[in-house]
JSON list of C-alpha atoms in Angstrom, two decimals:
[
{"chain": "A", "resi": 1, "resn": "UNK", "atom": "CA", "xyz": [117.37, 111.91, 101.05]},
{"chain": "A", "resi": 2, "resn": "UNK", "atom": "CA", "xyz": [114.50, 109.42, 101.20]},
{"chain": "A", "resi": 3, "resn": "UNK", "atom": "CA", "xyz": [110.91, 110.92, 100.97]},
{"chain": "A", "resi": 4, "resn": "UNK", "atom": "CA", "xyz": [107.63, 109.20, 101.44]},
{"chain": "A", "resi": 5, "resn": "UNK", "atom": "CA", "xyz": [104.54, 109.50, 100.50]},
{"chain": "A", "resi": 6, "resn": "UNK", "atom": "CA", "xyz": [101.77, 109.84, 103.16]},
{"chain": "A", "resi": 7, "resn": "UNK", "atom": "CA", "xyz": [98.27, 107.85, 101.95]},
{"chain": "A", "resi": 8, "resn": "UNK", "atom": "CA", "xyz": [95.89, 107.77, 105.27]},
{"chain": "A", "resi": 9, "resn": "UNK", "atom": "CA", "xyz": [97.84, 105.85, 107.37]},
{"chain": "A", "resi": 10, "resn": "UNK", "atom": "CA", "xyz": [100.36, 104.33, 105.21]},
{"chain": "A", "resi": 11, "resn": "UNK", "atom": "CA", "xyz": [103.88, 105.54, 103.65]},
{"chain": "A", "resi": 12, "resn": "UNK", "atom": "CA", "xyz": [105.56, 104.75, 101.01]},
{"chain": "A", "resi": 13, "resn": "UNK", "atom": "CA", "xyz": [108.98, 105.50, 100.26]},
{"chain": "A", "resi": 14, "resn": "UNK", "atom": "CA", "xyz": [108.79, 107.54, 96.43]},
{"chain": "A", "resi": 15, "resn": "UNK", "atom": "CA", "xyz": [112.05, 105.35, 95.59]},
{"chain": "A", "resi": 16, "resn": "UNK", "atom": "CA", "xyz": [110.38, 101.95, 95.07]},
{"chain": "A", "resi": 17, "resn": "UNK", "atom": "CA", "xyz": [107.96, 103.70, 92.73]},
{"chain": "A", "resi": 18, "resn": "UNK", "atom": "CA", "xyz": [108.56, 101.82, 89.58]},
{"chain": "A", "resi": 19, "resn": "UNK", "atom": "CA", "xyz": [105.50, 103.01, 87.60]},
{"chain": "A", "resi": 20, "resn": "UNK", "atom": "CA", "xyz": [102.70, 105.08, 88.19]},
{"chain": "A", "resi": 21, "resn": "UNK", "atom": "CA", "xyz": [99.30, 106.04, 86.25]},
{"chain": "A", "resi": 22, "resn": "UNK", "atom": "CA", "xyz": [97.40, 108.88, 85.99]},
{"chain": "A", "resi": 23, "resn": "UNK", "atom": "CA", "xyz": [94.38, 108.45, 84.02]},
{"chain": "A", "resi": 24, "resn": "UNK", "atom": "CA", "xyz": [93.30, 104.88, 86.21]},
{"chain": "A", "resi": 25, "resn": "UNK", "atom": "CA", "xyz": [89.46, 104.85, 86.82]},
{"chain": "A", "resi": 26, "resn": "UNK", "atom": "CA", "xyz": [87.89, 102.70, 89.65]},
{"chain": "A", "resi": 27, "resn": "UNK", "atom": "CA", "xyz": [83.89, 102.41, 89.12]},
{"chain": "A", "resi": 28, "resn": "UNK", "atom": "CA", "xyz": [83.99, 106.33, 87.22]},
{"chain": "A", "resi": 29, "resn": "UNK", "atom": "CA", "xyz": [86.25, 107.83, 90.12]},
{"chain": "A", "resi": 30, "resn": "UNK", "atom": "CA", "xyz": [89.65, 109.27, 89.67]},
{"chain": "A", "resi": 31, "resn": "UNK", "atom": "CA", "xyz": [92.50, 107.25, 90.72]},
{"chain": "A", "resi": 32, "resn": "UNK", "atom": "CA", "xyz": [96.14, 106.53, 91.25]},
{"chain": "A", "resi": 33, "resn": "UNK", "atom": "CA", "xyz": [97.55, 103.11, 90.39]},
{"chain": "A", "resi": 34, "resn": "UNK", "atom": "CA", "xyz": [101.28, 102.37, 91.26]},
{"chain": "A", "resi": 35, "resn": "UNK", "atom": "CA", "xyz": [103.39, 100.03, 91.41]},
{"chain": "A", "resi": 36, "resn": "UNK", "atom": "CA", "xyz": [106.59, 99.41, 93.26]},
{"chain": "A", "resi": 37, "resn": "UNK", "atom": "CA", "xyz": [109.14, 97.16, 93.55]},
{"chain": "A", "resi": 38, "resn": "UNK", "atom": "CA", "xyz": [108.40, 96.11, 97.22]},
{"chain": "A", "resi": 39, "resn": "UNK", "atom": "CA", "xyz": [107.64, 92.51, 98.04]},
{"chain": "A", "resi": 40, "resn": "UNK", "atom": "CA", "xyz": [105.50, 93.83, 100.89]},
{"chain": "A", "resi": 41, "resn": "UNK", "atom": "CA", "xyz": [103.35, 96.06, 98.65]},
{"chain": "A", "resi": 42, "resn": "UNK", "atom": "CA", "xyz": [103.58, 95.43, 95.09]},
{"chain": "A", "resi": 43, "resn": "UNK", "atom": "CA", "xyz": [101.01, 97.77, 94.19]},
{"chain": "A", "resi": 44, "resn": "UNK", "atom": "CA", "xyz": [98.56, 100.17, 95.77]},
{"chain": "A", "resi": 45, "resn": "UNK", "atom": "CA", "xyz": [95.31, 101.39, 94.44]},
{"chain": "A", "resi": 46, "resn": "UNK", "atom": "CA", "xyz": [94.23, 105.53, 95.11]},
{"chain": "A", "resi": 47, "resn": "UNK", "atom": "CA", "xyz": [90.72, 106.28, 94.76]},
{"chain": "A", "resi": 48, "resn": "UNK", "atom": "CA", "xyz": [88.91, 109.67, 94.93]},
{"chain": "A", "resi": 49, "resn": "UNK", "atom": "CA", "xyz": [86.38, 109.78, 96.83]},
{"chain": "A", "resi": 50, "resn": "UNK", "atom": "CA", "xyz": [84.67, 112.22, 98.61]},
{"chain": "A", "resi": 51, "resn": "UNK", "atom": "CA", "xyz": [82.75, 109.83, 100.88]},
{"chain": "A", "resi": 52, "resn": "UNK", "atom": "CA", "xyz": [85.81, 108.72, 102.21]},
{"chain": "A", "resi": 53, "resn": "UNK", "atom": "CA", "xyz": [86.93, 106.88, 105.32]},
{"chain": "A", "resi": 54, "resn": "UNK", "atom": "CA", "xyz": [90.16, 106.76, 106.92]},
{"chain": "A", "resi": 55, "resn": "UNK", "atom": "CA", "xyz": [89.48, 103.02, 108.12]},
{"chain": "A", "resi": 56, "resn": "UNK", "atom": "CA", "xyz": [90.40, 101.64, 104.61]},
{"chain": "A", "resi": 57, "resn": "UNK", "atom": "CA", "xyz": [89.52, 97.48, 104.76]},
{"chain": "A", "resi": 58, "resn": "UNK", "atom": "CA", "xyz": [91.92, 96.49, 101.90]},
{"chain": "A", "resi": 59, "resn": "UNK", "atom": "CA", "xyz": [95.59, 97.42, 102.54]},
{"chain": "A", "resi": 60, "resn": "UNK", "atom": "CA", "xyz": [95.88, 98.16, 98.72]},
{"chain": "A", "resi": 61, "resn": "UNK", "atom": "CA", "xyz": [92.84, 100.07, 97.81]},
{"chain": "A", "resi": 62, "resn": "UNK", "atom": "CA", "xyz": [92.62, 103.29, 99.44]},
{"chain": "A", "resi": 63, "resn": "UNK", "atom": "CA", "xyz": [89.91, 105.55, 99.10]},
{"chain": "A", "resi": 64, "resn": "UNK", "atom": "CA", "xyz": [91.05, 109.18, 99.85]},
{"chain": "A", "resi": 65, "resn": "UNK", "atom": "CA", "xyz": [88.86, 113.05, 99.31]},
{"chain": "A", "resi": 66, "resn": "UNK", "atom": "CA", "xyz": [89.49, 115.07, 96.51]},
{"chain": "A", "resi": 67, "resn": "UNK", "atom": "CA", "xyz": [92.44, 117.47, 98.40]},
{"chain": "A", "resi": 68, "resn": "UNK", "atom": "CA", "xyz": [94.13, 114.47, 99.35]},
{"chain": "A", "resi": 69, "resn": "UNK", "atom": "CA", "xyz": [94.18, 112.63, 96.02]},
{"chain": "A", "resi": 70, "resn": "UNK", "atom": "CA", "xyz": [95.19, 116.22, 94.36]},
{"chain": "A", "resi": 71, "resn": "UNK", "atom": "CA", "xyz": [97.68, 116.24, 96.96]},
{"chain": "A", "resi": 72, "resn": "UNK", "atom": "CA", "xyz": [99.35, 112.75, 96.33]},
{"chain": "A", "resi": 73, "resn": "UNK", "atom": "CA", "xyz": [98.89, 113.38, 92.70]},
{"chain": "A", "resi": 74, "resn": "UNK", "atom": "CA", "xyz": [101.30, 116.72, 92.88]},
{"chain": "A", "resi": 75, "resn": "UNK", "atom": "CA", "xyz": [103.81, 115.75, 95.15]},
{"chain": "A", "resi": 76, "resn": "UNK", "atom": "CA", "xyz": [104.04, 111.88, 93.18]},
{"chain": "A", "resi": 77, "resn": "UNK", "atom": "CA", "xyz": [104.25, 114.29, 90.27]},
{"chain": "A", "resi": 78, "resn": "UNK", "atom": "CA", "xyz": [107.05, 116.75, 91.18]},
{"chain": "A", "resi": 79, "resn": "UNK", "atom": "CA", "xyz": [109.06, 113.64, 92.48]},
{"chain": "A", "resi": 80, "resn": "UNK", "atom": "CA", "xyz": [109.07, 112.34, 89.65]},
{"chain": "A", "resi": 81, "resn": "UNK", "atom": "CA", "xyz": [109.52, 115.29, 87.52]},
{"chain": "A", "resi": 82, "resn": "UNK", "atom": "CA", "xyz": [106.63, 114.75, 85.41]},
{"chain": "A", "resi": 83, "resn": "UNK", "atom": "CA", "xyz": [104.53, 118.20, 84.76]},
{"chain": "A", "resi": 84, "resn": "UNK", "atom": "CA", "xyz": [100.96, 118.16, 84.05]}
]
């Protein structure tokens, strides 16, 4: 069974998820960076922030609050089978 992963308004199915990592920083924030092996979105940027909005100008850079990103963050993890 396919599952996707909900970021604001986009999904994005967990099975072109080629790579992911943790530890990215944009400007001192948390963040998410993967990367899939979609033509239509090669790669998407997550970045915690608390000031937030859900109108996100760039397609891949999304800025998302801190239950959000912790929520991306676990369910990328337990798809992936990767414990923290």
């Amino acid at each position: 069974m396919k599952k996707a992963l909900k970021i604001n308004n986009i999904y994005i199915n967990m099975e072109t998820i080629v790579a992911f990592d943790l530890n990215y920083k944009i400007d001192d924030n948390r963040a998410l960076y993967l990367l899939t092996n979609s033509t239509e979105l090669p790669f998407l940027e997550i970045e915690e922030n608390d000031i937030a909005t859900s109108e996100c100008t760039d397609y891949q850079a999304q800025k998302v609050i801190s239950s959000e990103y912790n929520r991306i963050k676990r369910e990328l993890c337990v798809y992936m089978g990767v414990v923290l």
